[in-house]
mmCIF file of C-alpha atoms and ligand atoms in Angstrom:
data_model
loop_
_atom_site.group_PDB
_atom_site.id
_atom_site.type_symbol
_atom_site.label_atom_id
_atom_site.label_comp_id
_atom_site.label_asym_id
_atom_site.label_seq_id
_atom_site.Cartn_x
_atom_site.Cartn_y
_atom_site.Cartn_z
ATOM 1 C CA MET A 1 166.746 104.018 20.146
ATOM 2 C CA ILE A 2 168.289 101.265 22.732
ATOM 3 C CA ARG A 3 171.003 102.257 24.686
ATOM 4 C CA ARG A 4 172.282 99.392 25.181
ATOM 5 C CA LEU A 5 170.859 95.858 24.545
ATOM 6 C CA ALA A 6 171.701 92.364 26.122
ATOM 7 C CA VAL A 7 171.324 89.358 24.036
ATOM 8 C CA ILE A 8 170.788 86.020 25.940
ATOM 9 C CA GLY A 9 172.066 83.946 23.497
ATOM 10 C CA VAL A 10 173.640 85.273 20.896
ATOM 11 C CA GLY A 11 172.257 82.452 17.897
ATOM 12 C CA LEU A 12 170.348 82.743 14.475
ATOM 13 C CA ILE A 13 167.234 84.646 16.566
ATOM 14 C CA GLY A 14 169.127 86.874 18.747
ATOM 15 C CA GLY A 15 172.454 87.224 16.657
ATOM 16 C CA SER A 16 170.166 88.831 13.627
ATOM 17 C CA LEU A 17 168.345 91.006 15.966
ATOM 18 C CA ALA A 18 171.266 92.575 17.047
ATOM 19 C CA ARG A 19 172.495 92.924 13.186
ATOM 20 C CA ALA A 20 169.479 94.277 12.090
ATOM 21 C CA LEU A 21 169.630 96.970 14.698
ATOM 22 C CA ARG A 22 172.987 97.838 14.629
ATOM 23 C CA GLY A 23 172.255 98.305 10.580
ATOM 24 C CA ALA A 24 169.154 100.576 11.264
ATOM 25 C CA GLY A 25 171.325 102.520 13.257
ATOM 26 C CA CYS A 26 169.159 101.893 16.499
ATOM 27 C CA VAL A 27 171.132 100.665 18.969
ATOM 28 C CA GLY A 28 174.281 101.621 21.202
ATOM 29 C CA GLU A 29 175.773 99.102 22.670
ATOM 30 C CA VAL A 30 175.328 95.374 22.601
ATOM 31 C CA VAL A 31 176.364 92.872 25.293
ATOM 32 C CA GLY A 32 176.007 89.325 24.329
ATOM 33 C CA CYS A 33 175.271 86.775 26.603
ATOM 34 C CA GLY A 34 175.996 82.052 25.908
ATOM 35 C CA ARG A 35 178.312 79.761 27.076
ATOM 36 C CA SER A 36 180.718 78.713 24.441
ATOM 37 C CA VAL A 37 183.834 80.749 23.815
ATOM 38 C CA ALA A 38 183.892 80.429 20.570
ATOM 39 C CA ASN A 39 180.488 81.259 19.498
ATOM 40 C CA LEU A 40 180.927 84.907 21.728
ATOM 41 C CA GLU A 41 184.311 85.718 20.240
ATOM 42 C CA ARG A 42 183.176 84.980 16.654
ATOM 43 C CA ALA A 43 179.952 87.420 17.276
ATOM 44 C CA LEU A 44 182.642 89.890 18.480
ATOM 45 C CA GLU A 45 184.614 89.355 15.463
ATOM 46 C CA LEU A 46 181.606 89.874 13.274
ATOM 47 C CA GLY A 47 180.802 93.082 15.345
ATOM 48 C CA VAL A 48 177.333 91.695 16.345
ATOM 49 C CA ILE A 49 178.419 92.642 20.112
ATOM 50 C CA ASP A 50 180.215 95.062 21.696
ATOM 51 C CA ARG A 51 181.177 92.894 24.701
ATOM 52 C CA TRP A 52 179.781 89.494 26.307
ATOM 53 C CA SER A 53 179.529 87.691 29.912
ATOM 54 C CA HIS A 54 178.641 84.107 30.829
ATOM 55 C CA ASP A 55 177.006 85.852 33.290
ATOM 56 C CA PRO A 56 173.439 87.005 32.123
ATOM 57 C CA ALA A 57 173.101 88.332 35.080
ATOM 58 C CA GLN A 58 176.011 90.450 34.235
ATOM 59 C CA ALA A 59 175.134 90.591 30.858
ATOM 60 C CA VAL A 60 171.689 92.469 31.518
ATOM 61 C CA ALA A 61 173.222 95.254 34.257
ATOM 62 C CA GLY A 62 172.438 98.179 33.475
ATOM 63 C CA ALA A 63 170.786 96.943 29.966
ATOM 64 C CA ASP A 64 167.482 99.211 28.561
ATOM 65 C CA LEU A 65 166.272 96.515 26.627
ATOM 66 C CA VAL A 66 166.971 92.721 27.009
ATOM 67 C CA PHE A 67 166.209 89.881 24.195
ATOM 68 C CA VAL A 68 166.823 86.659 25.711
ATOM 69 C CA ALA A 69 167.090 84.236 22.190
ATOM 70 C CA VAL A 70 167.713 81.084 24.303
ATOM 71 C CA PRO A 71 166.471 77.517 23.631
ATOM 72 C CA LEU A 72 162.705 77.243 25.407
ATOM 73 C CA GLY A 73 164.111 74.611 27.859
ATOM 74 C CA THR A 74 166.762 77.202 29.086
ATOM 75 C CA MET A 75 164.545 80.251 29.423
ATOM 76 C CA GLY A 76 163.379 79.720 32.972
ATOM 77 C CA GLN A 77 167.062 79.556 34.344
ATOM 78 C CA VAL A 78 167.679 82.542 32.545
ATOM 79 C CA PHE A 79 164.805 84.937 33.839
ATOM 80 C CA GLY A 80 165.734 83.287 37.168
ATOM 81 C CA ALA A 81 169.713 84.513 36.764
ATOM 82 C CA ILE A 82 168.874 87.850 35.316
ATOM 83 C CA ARG A 83 165.499 88.556 38.255
ATOM 84 C CA ASP A 84 168.145 90.673 40.197
ATOM 85 C CA ALA A 85 169.772 92.522 38.105
ATOM 86 C CA LEU A 86 167.557 93.870 35.864
ATOM 87 C CA ALA A 87 167.472 97.807 35.927
ATOM 88 C CA PRO A 88 164.081 99.127 36.858
ATOM 89 C CA ASP A 89 163.673 100.606 33.463
ATOM 90 C CA ALA A 90 164.538 97.799 31.670
ATOM 91 C CA VAL A 91 162.226 96.382 29.123
ATOM 92 C CA VAL A 92 162.806 92.249 28.488
ATOM 93 C CA THR A 93 161.488 90.649 25.693
ATOM 94 C CA ASP A 94 162.079 87.318 24.005
ATOM 95 C CA GLY A 95 161.981 85.099 20.934
ATOM 96 C CA GLY A 96 160.882 81.774 21.619
ATOM 97 C CA SER A 97 158.887 79.373 19.238
ATOM 98 C CA VAL A 98 156.186 79.252 22.332
ATOM 99 C CA LYS A 99 154.609 81.554 24.698
ATOM 100 C CA GLY A 100 152.938 79.393 27.451
ATOM 101 C CA SER A 101 155.845 78.001 28.591
ATOM 102 C CA VAL A 102 157.561 80.987 28.740
ATOM 103 C CA VAL A 103 154.891 83.108 30.511
ATOM 104 C CA LEU A 104 155.064 79.673 32.873
ATOM 105 C CA ASP A 105 158.999 79.865 33.544
ATOM 106 C CA ALA A 106 158.500 83.711 33.657
ATOM 107 C CA ARG A 107 155.772 83.603 36.540
ATOM 108 C CA ALA A 108 158.436 80.674 38.334
ATOM 109 C CA ALA A 109 160.733 82.982 38.170
ATOM 110 C CA PHE A 110 160.089 86.562 38.768
ATOM 111 C CA GLY A 111 156.619 85.370 41.482
ATOM 112 C CA GLN A 112 154.676 86.807 38.411
ATOM 113 C CA VAL A 113 155.264 88.150 34.773
ATOM 114 C CA PRO A 114 156.768 91.105 35.345
ATOM 115 C CA PRO A 115 154.975 94.202 33.830
ATOM 116 C CA ARG A 116 157.762 94.928 31.397
ATOM 117 C CA LEU A 117 158.445 91.756 30.074
ATOM 118 C CA VAL A 118 156.619 91.036 26.432
ATOM 119 C CA PRO A 119 157.052 87.466 25.185
ATOM 120 C CA GLY A 120 157.513 87.814 21.151
ATOM 121 C CA HIS A 121 158.059 85.272 18.744
ATOM 122 C CA PRO A 122 159.690 86.265 14.949
ATOM 123 C CA ILE A 123 158.070 84.443 12.675
ATOM 124 C CA ALA A 124 161.408 83.935 10.464
ATOM 125 C CA GLY A 125 164.890 82.167 10.691
ATOM 126 C CA THR A 126 166.447 79.008 8.616
ATOM 127 C CA GLU A 127 167.689 75.282 9.474
ATOM 128 C CA ARG A 128 170.824 76.956 10.975
ATOM 129 C CA SER A 129 172.322 77.677 14.381
ATOM 130 C CA GLY A 130 175.238 79.964 15.585
ATOM 131 C CA VAL A 131 175.617 83.356 15.370
ATOM 132 C CA ASP A 132 177.364 82.214 12.081
ATOM 133 C CA ALA A 133 174.362 81.883 10.691
ATOM 134 C CA SER A 134 172.775 85.024 12.085
ATOM 135 C CA PHE A 135 172.338 87.705 8.915
ATOM 136 C CA PRO A 136 170.799 91.218 9.227
ATOM 137 C CA GLU A 137 167.709 90.937 6.572
ATOM 138 C CA LEU A 138 166.041 88.041 8.902
ATOM 139 C CA TYR A 139 162.859 89.981 10.083
ATOM 140 C CA GLN A 140 162.938 91.729 6.940
ATOM 141 C CA GLY A 141 159.048 91.872 5.657
ATOM 142 C CA ARG A 142 158.550 88.941 8.544
ATOM 143 C CA ARG A 143 155.740 88.674 10.920
ATOM 144 C CA VAL A 144 156.872 89.000 14.768
ATOM 145 C CA ILE A 145 153.897 87.677 17.267
ATOM 146 C CA LEU A 146 153.529 89.481 20.572
ATOM 147 C CA THR A 147 151.661 88.059 23.089
ATOM 148 C CA PRO A 148 151.226 90.534 26.138
ATOM 149 C CA LEU A 149 149.136 89.386 29.142
ATOM 150 C CA ALA A 150 146.798 91.945 30.930
ATOM 151 C CA GLU A 151 149.365 93.129 33.256
ATOM 152 C CA THR A 152 151.842 94.069 30.533
ATOM 153 C CA ASP A 153 152.787 97.356 30.499
ATOM 154 C CA PRO A 154 151.777 99.126 27.378
ATOM 155 C CA ARG A 155 154.799 101.476 26.869
ATOM 156 C CA ALA A 156 157.091 98.011 27.307
ATOM 157 C CA VAL A 157 154.353 97.213 24.411
ATOM 158 C CA GLU A 158 155.011 100.092 22.170
ATOM 159 C CA ARG A 159 159.065 99.736 22.794
ATOM 160 C CA VAL A 160 159.295 96.421 21.869
ATOM 161 C CA THR A 161 156.965 96.658 18.723
ATOM 162 C CA ALA A 162 159.194 99.750 18.063
ATOM 163 C CA MET A 163 161.992 97.591 18.091
ATOM 164 C CA TRP A 164 160.716 94.824 15.660
ATOM 165 C CA GLU A 165 159.774 97.633 13.073
ATOM 166 C CA ALA A 166 163.442 99.143 13.332
ATOM 167 C CA CYS A 167 164.463 95.241 11.788
ATOM 168 C CA GLY A 168 161.624 95.728 9.309
ATOM 169 C CA ALA A 169 159.207 93.511 10.627
ATOM 170 C CA ASP A 170 155.166 93.727 10.730
ATOM 171 C CA VAL A 171 154.012 93.126 14.473
ATOM 172 C CA THR A 172 150.681 91.017 15.645
ATOM 173 C CA LEU A 173 149.405 91.063 18.865
ATOM 174 C CA MET A 174 147.692 87.244 19.728
ATOM 175 C CA GLU A 175 146.778 85.405 23.002
ATOM 176 C CA VAL A 176 149.023 82.811 24.519
ATOM 177 C CA ALA A 177 147.207 79.949 23.554
ATOM 178 C CA HIS A 178 145.894 81.178 19.995
ATOM 179 C CA HIS A 179 150.102 81.457 19.489
ATOM 180 C CA ASP A 180 150.492 78.464 20.498
ATOM 181 C CA GLU A 181 147.964 76.176 18.556
ATOM 182 C CA ILE A 182 148.259 78.586 15.471
ATOM 183 C CA LEU A 183 151.776 77.530 15.804
ATOM 184 C CA ALA A 184 151.564 73.824 16.657
ATOM 185 C CA ALA A 185 149.437 73.612 12.944
ATOM 186 C CA THR A 186 151.871 76.136 10.766
ATOM 187 C CA SER A 187 155.234 75.953 11.611
ATOM 188 C CA HIS A 188 155.273 72.464 14.328
ATOM 189 C CA LEU A 189 153.849 70.135 12.704
ATOM 190 C CA PRO A 190 155.683 70.633 9.717
ATOM 191 C CA HIS A 191 159.078 70.068 11.807
ATOM 192 C CA MET A 192 157.569 66.795 13.059
ATOM 193 C CA LEU A 193 156.363 65.558 9.630
ATOM 194 C CA ALA A 194 160.071 66.601 8.056
ATOM 195 C CA PHE A 195 162.028 65.057 11.004
ATOM 196 C CA GLY A 196 159.966 61.447 11.124
ATOM 197 C CA LEU A 197 160.018 61.152 7.485
ATOM 198 C CA VAL A 198 163.434 61.158 7.293
ATOM 199 C CA ASP A 199 164.320 59.333 10.518
ATOM 200 C CA ALA A 200 161.920 56.859 8.902
ATOM 201 C CA LEU A 201 163.425 56.084 5.755
ATOM 202 C CA ALA A 202 167.221 56.223 7.374
ATOM 203 C CA ARG A 203 165.608 53.128 9.593
ATOM 204 C CA MET A 204 164.958 51.355 6.831
ATOM 205 C CA ARG A 205 167.861 48.706 5.470
ATOM 206 C CA GLU A 206 167.741 49.837 2.191
ATOM 207 C CA ASN A 207 168.547 53.300 3.087
ATOM 208 C CA ASP A 208 171.935 54.186 1.166
ATOM 209 C CA GLU A 209 169.146 53.773 -1.717
ATOM 210 C CA ILE A 210 167.233 55.789 -0.610
ATOM 211 C CA PHE A 211 168.626 58.438 -0.320
ATOM 212 C CA ARG A 212 170.828 58.074 -2.906
ATOM 213 C CA TYR A 213 167.144 58.154 -5.303
ATOM 214 C CA ALA A 214 165.734 61.246 -3.569
ATOM 215 C CA ALA A 215 165.378 63.787 -5.777
ATOM 216 C CA GLY A 216 164.251 67.648 -5.318
ATOM 217 C CA GLY A 217 160.892 67.236 -4.392
ATOM 218 C CA PHE A 218 162.203 65.584 -1.007
ATOM 219 C CA ARG A 219 165.577 68.096 -0.701
ATOM 220 C CA ASP A 220 162.594 71.072 -0.618
ATOM 221 C CA PHE A 221 160.667 69.077 2.033
ATOM 222 C CA THR A 222 162.977 67.452 4.180
ATOM 223 C CA ARG A 223 165.435 70.568 4.787
ATOM 224 C CA ILE A 224 163.749 71.533 8.031
ATOM 225 C CA ALA A 225 164.548 68.336 9.820
ATOM 226 C CA SER A 226 168.653 69.748 9.549
ATOM 227 C CA SER A 227 167.580 72.192 12.614
ATOM 228 C CA ASP A 228 168.397 72.216 15.603
ATOM 229 C CA PRO A 229 167.239 69.279 17.634
ATOM 230 C CA VAL A 230 167.482 70.332 20.837
ATOM 231 C CA MET A 231 165.538 73.935 19.832
ATOM 232 C CA TRP A 232 163.007 71.075 18.493
ATOM 233 C CA ARG A 233 162.744 68.531 21.587
ATOM 234 C CA ASP A 234 162.396 71.750 23.851
ATOM 235 C CA ILE A 235 159.533 72.957 21.181
ATOM 236 C CA CYS A 236 158.118 69.950 21.493
ATOM 237 C CA ILE A 237 157.939 69.694 25.206
ATOM 238 C CA ALA A 238 156.684 72.969 26.053
ATOM 239 C CA ASN A 239 153.446 73.037 23.160
ATOM 240 C CA ARG A 240 152.791 69.224 24.005
ATOM 241 C CA GLU A 241 149.140 69.589 23.904
ATOM 242 C CA PRO A 242 148.630 71.910 20.732
ATOM 243 C CA LEU A 243 151.326 69.939 19.243
ATOM 244 C CA GLY A 244 149.918 66.236 19.981
ATOM 245 C CA ALA A 245 146.815 67.430 18.994
ATOM 246 C CA MET A 246 147.853 68.416 15.568
ATOM 247 C CA LEU A 247 149.648 65.078 15.551
ATOM 248 C CA GLU A 248 146.919 63.124 15.863
ATOM 249 C CA ARG A 249 144.196 65.013 13.990
ATOM 250 C CA PHE A 250 146.793 64.328 11.032
ATOM 251 C CA GLY A 251 147.619 60.804 11.698
ATOM 252 C CA ASP A 252 143.930 60.173 10.817
ATOM 253 C CA GLU A 253 144.247 62.258 7.956
ATOM 254 C CA MET A 254 147.367 60.057 6.305
ATOM 255 C CA LYS A 255 145.482 57.035 7.741
ATOM 256 C CA ASP A 256 142.285 58.189 4.800
ATOM 257 C CA LEU A 257 144.472 59.129 2.707
ATOM 258 C CA ALA A 258 146.023 55.083 2.475
ATOM 259 C CA ASP A 259 143.285 53.662 2.642
ATOM 260 C CA THR A 260 142.158 55.879 -0.137
ATOM 261 C CA ILE A 261 145.460 54.999 -2.487
ATOM 262 C CA ARG A 262 144.935 50.601 -1.272
ATOM 263 C CA SER A 263 140.949 51.122 -3.017
ATOM 264 C CA GLY A 264 141.970 52.634 -5.559
ATOM 265 C CA ASP A 265 139.437 55.348 -5.098
ATOM 266 C CA ALA A 266 140.740 57.537 -8.114
ATOM 267 C CA SER A 267 138.277 60.225 -7.789
ATOM 268 C CA HIS A 268 138.344 60.847 -3.604
ATOM 269 C CA LEU A 269 142.745 60.733 -4.494
ATOM 270 C CA LEU A 270 141.652 63.984 -7.458
ATOM 271 C CA GLU A 271 139.654 65.722 -4.610
ATOM 272 C CA ILE A 272 142.312 65.643 -1.423
ATOM 273 C CA PHE A 273 145.077 66.691 -4.177
ATOM 274 C CA ALA A 274 143.386 69.770 -5.965
ATOM 275 C CA ARG A 275 141.647 70.656 -2.827
ATOM 276 C CA ALA A 276 145.672 70.975 -1.606
ATOM 277 C CA LYS A 277 146.451 72.637 -4.366
ATOM 278 C CA ALA A 278 144.123 75.146 -4.620
ATOM 279 C CA ALA A 279 144.486 76.221 -0.773
ATOM 280 C CA ARG A 280 148.236 76.390 -1.122
ATOM 281 C CA ASP A 281 147.915 78.401 -4.498
ATOM 282 C CA ARG A 282 145.416 80.860 -2.576
ATOM 283 C CA TYR A 283 146.837 81.293 0.690
ATOM 284 C CA VAL A 284 150.761 79.633 0.867
ATOM 285 C CA ASP A 285 152.796 82.054 -0.670
ATOM 286 C CA ALA A 286 150.536 85.047 -0.803
ATOM 287 C CA MET A 287 149.982 85.533 2.629
ATOM 288 C CA THR A 288 152.690 83.235 4.455
ATOM 289 C CA ALA A 289 155.157 86.397 5.730
ATOM 290 C CA GLY A 290 157.452 82.853 6.402
ATOM 291 C CA LEU A 291 156.972 80.060 8.998
ATOM 292 C CA GLU A 292 159.977 78.661 10.801
ATOM 293 C CA THR A 293 162.853 77.882 9.194
ATOM 294 C CA THR A 294 161.170 79.347 5.715
ATOM 295 C CA PRO A 295 164.446 79.341 3.046
ATOM 296 C CA THR A 296 165.173 82.974 3.717
ATOM 297 C CA ARG A 297 169.120 82.175 3.102
ATOM 298 C CA SER A 298 170.590 79.411 3.100
HETATM 299 N N1 LIG B 1 165.450 78.979 14.607
HETATM 300 C C1 LIG B 1 164.675 78.937 14.302
HETATM 301 O O1 LIG B 1 163.499 79.379 12.791
HETATM 302 C C2 LIG B 1 163.618 80.044 15.080
HETATM 303 C C3 LIG B 1 162.545 80.875 15.146
HETATM 304 C C4 LIG B 1 161.809 82.294 15.299
HETATM 305 C C5 LIG B 1 162.049 81.722 17.412
HETATM 306 N N2 LIG B 1 162.859 80.819 17.385
HETATM 307 C C6 LIG B 1 163.602 80.840 18.810
HETATM 308 O O2 LIG B 1 164.781 81.435 19.211
HETATM 309 C C7 LIG B 1 165.113 80.857 20.062
HETATM 310 C C8 LIG B 1 167.243 80.805 20.138
HETATM 311 O O3 LIG B 1 167.040 80.409 18.840
HETATM 312 P P1 LIG B 1 168.134 79.784 17.351
HETATM 313 O O4 LIG B 1 167.905 79.361 16.278
HETATM 314 O O5 LIG B 1 168.412 81.427 17.554
HETATM 315 O O6 LIG B 1 169.201 78.960 17.897
HETATM 316 P P2 LIG B 1 170.359 79.033 18.080
HETATM 317 O O7 LIG B 1 171.448 79.599 16.814
HETATM 318 O O8 LIG B 1 170.839 78.211 18.706
HETATM 319 O O9 LIG B 1 171.138 80.001 19.013
HETATM 320 C C9 LIG B 1 170.533 80.245 20.543
HETATM 321 C C10 LIG B 1 172.176 80.665 21.081
HETATM 322 O O10 LIG B 1 171.373 80.078 22.597
HETATM 323 C C11 LIG B 1 172.508 80.171 23.775
HETATM 324 N N3 LIG B 1 172.500 79.405 24.742
HETATM 325 C C12 LIG B 1 171.839 78.103 25.126
HETATM 326 N N4 LIG B 1 171.532 78.059 26.029
HETATM 327 C C13 LIG B 1 171.954 78.802 26.543
HETATM 328 C C14 LIG B 1 172.623 79.101 28.536
HETATM 329 N N5 LIG B 1 171.919 77.924 29.173
HETATM 330 N N6 LIG B 1 172.692 80.263 28.781
HETATM 331 C C15 LIG B 1 173.128 81.574 27.908
HETATM 332 N N7 LIG B 1 173.099 81.210 26.417
HETATM 333 C C16 LIG B 1 172.737 79.718 25.818
HETATM 334 C C17 LIG B 1 173.671 79.311 22.150
HETATM 335 O O11 LIG B 1 174.906 79.615 22.927
HETATM 336 P P3 LIG B 1 175.669 78.533 23.961
HETATM 337 O O12 LIG B 1 175.833 77.354 23.056
HETATM 338 O O13 LIG B 1 177.114 78.886 22.991
HETATM 339 O O14 LIG B 1 175.324 78.594 25.119
HETATM 340 C C18 LIG B 1 173.207 79.469 21.126
HETATM 341 O O15 LIG B 1 174.541 80.779 20.498
HETATM 342 C C19 LIG B 1 164.275 79.673 20.542
HETATM 343 O O16 LIG B 1 164.130 80.005 21.436
HETATM 344 C C20 LIG B 1 163.637 78.934 19.172
HETATM 345 O O17 LIG B 1 162.420 78.083 19.873
HETATM 346 C C21 LIG B 1 163.789 80.037 16.692
#
């Protein structure tokens, strides 16, 4: 049971956590924090939070659990603002999509990563933002990855695990660097492909006609290009090394595909497509509990 939950960043991820915990009857009071009055007043109106503050330090005062769900570029600023205001027993966790940068930001703000800070990442989402996009079922049956460090207090990990399980999620523990490499491949790369494709087509002279004739496959593939640009800018910067390597490798694969098509090598094409179909049929539908911005609801 959480006595007082502080949610810094009451958007899709933070708002959905508060809603899920309320639905499960696991939280007493929820205090929200953000910049825009309109979003926070809307969160009050929807019953996601009980009260709010613009000041992260005020929002975390007396909270036994703090969830930081702001864009990655803002994490360090939030950690610095809450550092001296946390209750001694407070457990802090976050929902950021990259863990290495969160650990670096925590170290810079606190001097060391506090034992009661548990870095985390719910592998769930949609391409929508803000509290209006949040819903209590977002984490049902989804994975949450926690990346505790050697210095993390195991009791804090247990508390955060119990919190996510109360939302219906399955919790996995992973090393920070491993998390960032896996997510570069499964989530960040597909988002780059969607953003890159839509941007390239939009800049072509005959773009009106291209988009007019875009069919279902194009819609499905590019839905995630509607995701928040600030959030994705921050994810790319925070995970630049693994994502850069992944994009380079993918570029080589695309070059190979272009050469194969140009040379009319039908059997190589069939080989590539059959291998991809078999892999997708075998793994993706069966094993993926959900990538970031899966069509959970939209
Ligand atoms: N969307 C996804 O699919 C997904 C999935 C997993 C993890 N994540 C991660 O979850 C985090 C939040 O993403 P989201 O999708 O929930 O974004 P979101 O819907 O835009 O919510 C972020 C919230 O943070 C607030 N915020 C921004 N800067 C702030 C600041 N300086 N101080 C306090 N509040 C601030 C914003 O409110 P104001 O503008 O009013 O300040 C907004 O309500 C990100 O780190 C992202 O990487 C996202």
